[in-house]
Amino acid sequence: MVVSGGQEQLHRKALKLYNAPTMPSTIRPRTALLALLLALPGASACRARLTAAELADPAITARVKAVLDGHPELDIRYLDLNTHMRIVTLSGMVESRDSKQRITDLVRRVAGVRQVVVNLAVQE
């Protein structure tokens, strides 16, 4: 690279710092990039994977019921749920639109649920 006068001295200092074996209190850019690239493939492996038994419809149904039972503010007495091929169908009556939305959101977050079909009627 062609540089002139005082810029040449700055250029040499910059190259010296960039190629230095260690830089005080900073990480060399190449090292940081390499660490990031090596960490990315492993990031998806940190997520827990479900076994075949945990993906079975009865196991999903049990998890959905447990989640809904953990929310006593929701009246689920008239709620019927069915799971087929990891698709949960909700049927029955709920107290309000808010309850309907809350139940739907909770069920969507259950591990193993692929889709939620909502056939819930709101009590008038």
mmCIF file of C-alpha atoms in Angstrom:
data_model
loop_
_atom_site.group_PDB
_atom_site.id
_atom_site.type_symbol
_atom_site.label_atom_id
_atom_site.label_comp_id
_atom_site.label_asym_id
_atom_site.label_seq_id
_atom_site.Cartn_x
_atom_site.Cartn_y
_atom_site.Cartn_z
ATOM 1 C CA MET A 1 0.000 0.000 0.000
ATOM 2 C CA VAL A 2 1.385 3.400 -0.962
ATOM 3 C CA VAL A 3 1.136 6.065 1.728
ATOM 4 C CA SER A 4 2.802 9.439 2.130
ATOM 5 C CA GLY A 5 4.693 11.282 4.871
ATOM 6 C CA GLY A 6 3.201 11.063 8.364
ATOM 7 C CA GLN A 7 0.595 8.602 7.158
ATOM 8 C CA GLU A 8 3.320 6.016 6.572
ATOM 9 C CA GLN A 9 4.341 6.167 10.215
ATOM 10 C CA LEU A 10 0.705 5.773 11.342
ATOM 11 C CA HIS A 11 0.253 2.925 8.889
ATOM 12 C CA ARG A 12 3.291 1.083 10.310
ATOM 13 C CA LYS A 13 2.043 1.555 13.882
ATOM 14 C CA ALA A 14 -1.383 0.249 12.917
ATOM 15 C CA LEU A 15 0.114 -2.800 11.212
ATOM 16 C CA LYS A 16 2.365 -3.414 14.201
ATOM 17 C CA LEU A 17 -0.619 -3.315 16.580
ATOM 18 C CA TYR A 18 -2.799 -5.457 14.323
ATOM 19 C CA ASN A 19 -0.144 -8.136 13.948
ATOM 20 C CA ALA A 20 1.019 -7.996 17.560
ATOM 21 C CA PRO A 21 0.849 -11.354 19.368
ATOM 22 C CA THR A 22 -1.294 -9.856 22.121
ATOM 23 C CA MET A 23 -3.259 -6.665 22.407
ATOM 24 C CA PRO A 24 -3.866 -5.267 25.877
ATOM 25 C CA SER A 25 -7.496 -5.504 27.042
ATOM 26 C CA THR A 26 -8.836 -6.247 23.553
ATOM 27 C CA ILE A 27 -9.294 -9.304 21.403
ATOM 28 C CA ARG A 28 -7.740 -9.372 17.991
ATOM 29 C CA PRO A 29 -10.423 -9.065 15.308
ATOM 30 C CA ARG A 30 -9.431 -12.290 13.557
ATOM 31 C CA THR A 31 -9.564 -14.214 16.833
ATOM 32 C CA ALA A 32 -12.971 -12.792 17.690
ATOM 33 C CA LEU A 33 -14.334 -13.677 14.253
ATOM 34 C CA LEU A 34 -12.967 -17.206 14.476
ATOM 35 C CA ALA A 35 -14.482 -17.696 17.936
ATOM 36 C CA LEU A 36 -17.850 -16.460 16.697
ATOM 37 C CA LEU A 37 -17.822 -18.739 13.663
ATOM 38 C CA LEU A 38 -16.924 -21.741 15.805
ATOM 39 C CA ALA A 39 -19.647 -20.959 18.350
ATOM 40 C CA LEU A 40 -22.524 -20.572 15.875
ATOM 41 C CA PRO A 41 -22.985 -24.238 14.882
ATOM 42 C CA GLY A 42 -23.035 -25.279 18.536
ATOM 43 C CA ALA A 43 -25.644 -22.699 19.498
ATOM 44 C CA SER A 44 -28.495 -24.746 18.040
ATOM 45 C CA ALA A 45 -27.251 -27.844 19.867
ATOM 46 C CA CYS A 46 -27.873 -26.149 23.227
ATOM 47 C CA ARG A 47 -31.620 -26.521 22.753
ATOM 48 C CA ALA A 48 -33.072 -29.633 24.352
ATOM 49 C CA ARG A 49 -34.257 -32.202 21.847
ATOM 50 C CA LEU A 50 -37.379 -34.212 22.526
ATOM 51 C CA THR A 51 -37.345 -37.990 22.313
ATOM 52 C CA ALA A 52 -39.834 -39.948 20.228
ATOM 53 C CA ALA A 53 -41.811 -40.775 23.377
ATOM 54 C CA GLU A 54 -41.987 -37.085 24.301
ATOM 55 C CA LEU A 55 -43.258 -36.254 20.814
ATOM 56 C CA ALA A 56 -46.031 -38.855 21.036
ATOM 57 C CA ASP A 57 -49.557 -37.459 21.124
ATOM 58 C CA PRO A 58 -50.394 -38.716 24.660
ATOM 59 C CA ALA A 59 -47.238 -37.072 26.045
ATOM 60 C CA ILE A 60 -48.080 -33.777 24.350
ATOM 61 C CA THR A 61 -51.645 -33.959 25.685
ATOM 62 C CA ALA A 62 -50.312 -34.560 29.200
ATOM 63 C CA ARG A 63 -47.938 -31.575 28.930
ATOM 64 C CA VAL A 64 -50.729 -29.317 27.646
ATOM 65 C CA LYS A 65 -53.027 -30.369 30.507
ATOM 66 C CA ALA A 66 -50.230 -29.784 33.028
ATOM 67 C CA VAL A 67 -49.568 -26.294 31.667
ATOM 68 C CA LEU A 68 -53.251 -25.358 31.734
ATOM 69 C CA ASP A 69 -53.705 -26.850 35.228
ATOM 70 C CA GLY A 70 -50.830 -24.623 36.350
ATOM 71 C CA HIS A 71 -52.967 -21.557 35.656
ATOM 72 C CA PRO A 72 -55.868 -21.628 38.136
ATOM 73 C CA GLU A 73 -57.104 -18.249 36.863
ATOM 74 C CA LEU A 74 -58.253 -20.010 33.676
ATOM 75 C CA ASP A 75 -61.579 -21.849 33.792
ATOM 76 C CA ILE A 76 -60.936 -24.973 31.728
ATOM 77 C CA ARG A 77 -63.877 -27.063 32.992
ATOM 78 C CA TYR A 78 -65.578 -26.999 29.595
ATOM 79 C CA LEU A 79 -62.394 -27.320 27.570
ATOM 80 C CA ASP A 80 -61.762 -30.428 25.500
ATOM 81 C CA LEU A 81 -58.406 -31.052 23.910
ATOM 82 C CA ASN A 82 -57.306 -33.626 21.404
ATOM 83 C CA THR A 83 -53.852 -34.239 19.959
ATOM 84 C CA HIS A 84 -53.247 -35.954 16.636
ATOM 85 C CA MET A 85 -49.881 -35.937 14.861
ATOM 86 C CA ARG A 86 -48.666 -33.176 17.213
ATOM 87 C CA ILE A 87 -51.614 -30.935 16.244
ATOM 88 C CA VAL A 88 -53.616 -29.900 19.309
ATOM 89 C CA THR A 89 -57.314 -29.164 18.803
ATOM 90 C CA LEU A 90 -59.037 -27.077 21.474
ATOM 91 C CA SER A 91 -62.846 -27.267 21.688
ATOM 92 C CA GLY A 92 -65.460 -26.158 24.165
ATOM 93 C CA MET A 93 -66.468 -23.018 26.017
ATOM 94 C CA VAL A 94 -64.337 -20.368 27.717
ATOM 95 C CA GLU A 95 -65.265 -17.351 29.856
ATOM 96 C CA SER A 96 -63.864 -14.560 27.708
ATOM 97 C CA ARG A 97 -61.851 -13.654 24.650
ATOM 98 C CA ASP A 98 -58.879 -12.986 26.914
ATOM 99 C CA SER A 99 -59.127 -16.518 28.317
ATOM 100 C CA LYS A 100 -59.348 -17.919 24.810
ATOM 101 C CA GLN A 101 -56.238 -16.013 23.733
ATOM 102 C CA ARG A 102 -54.310 -16.918 26.896
ATOM 103 C CA ILE A 103 -55.131 -20.622 26.539
ATOM 104 C CA THR A 104 -54.146 -20.583 22.873
ATOM 105 C CA ASP A 105 -50.834 -18.845 23.633
ATOM 106 C CA LEU A 106 -50.008 -21.271 26.438
ATOM 107 C CA VAL A 107 -50.735 -24.323 24.288
ATOM 108 C CA ARG A 108 -48.639 -22.995 21.385
ATOM 109 C CA ARG A 109 -45.602 -22.759 23.686
ATOM 110 C CA VAL A 110 -45.790 -26.381 24.852
ATOM 111 C CA ALA A 111 -42.832 -28.435 23.647
ATOM 112 C CA GLY A 112 -43.736 -30.741 20.780
ATOM 113 C CA VAL A 113 -46.863 -28.881 19.663
ATOM 114 C CA ARG A 114 -46.665 -28.310 15.927
ATOM 115 C CA GLN A 115 -49.984 -26.513 15.442
ATOM 116 C CA VAL A 116 -53.037 -25.450 17.451
ATOM 117 C CA VAL A 117 -56.558 -25.599 16.039
ATOM 118 C CA VAL A 118 -58.884 -23.390 18.084
ATOM 119 C CA ASN A 119 -62.594 -24.263 18.151
ATOM 120 C CA LEU A 120 -63.436 -22.401 21.348
ATOM 121 C CA ALA A 121 -66.686 -20.538 21.894
ATOM 122 C CA VAL A 122 -66.826 -17.573 24.253
ATOM 123 C CA GLN A 123 -69.651 -17.595 26.828
ATOM 124 C CA GLU A 124 -72.090 -14.730 26.384
#
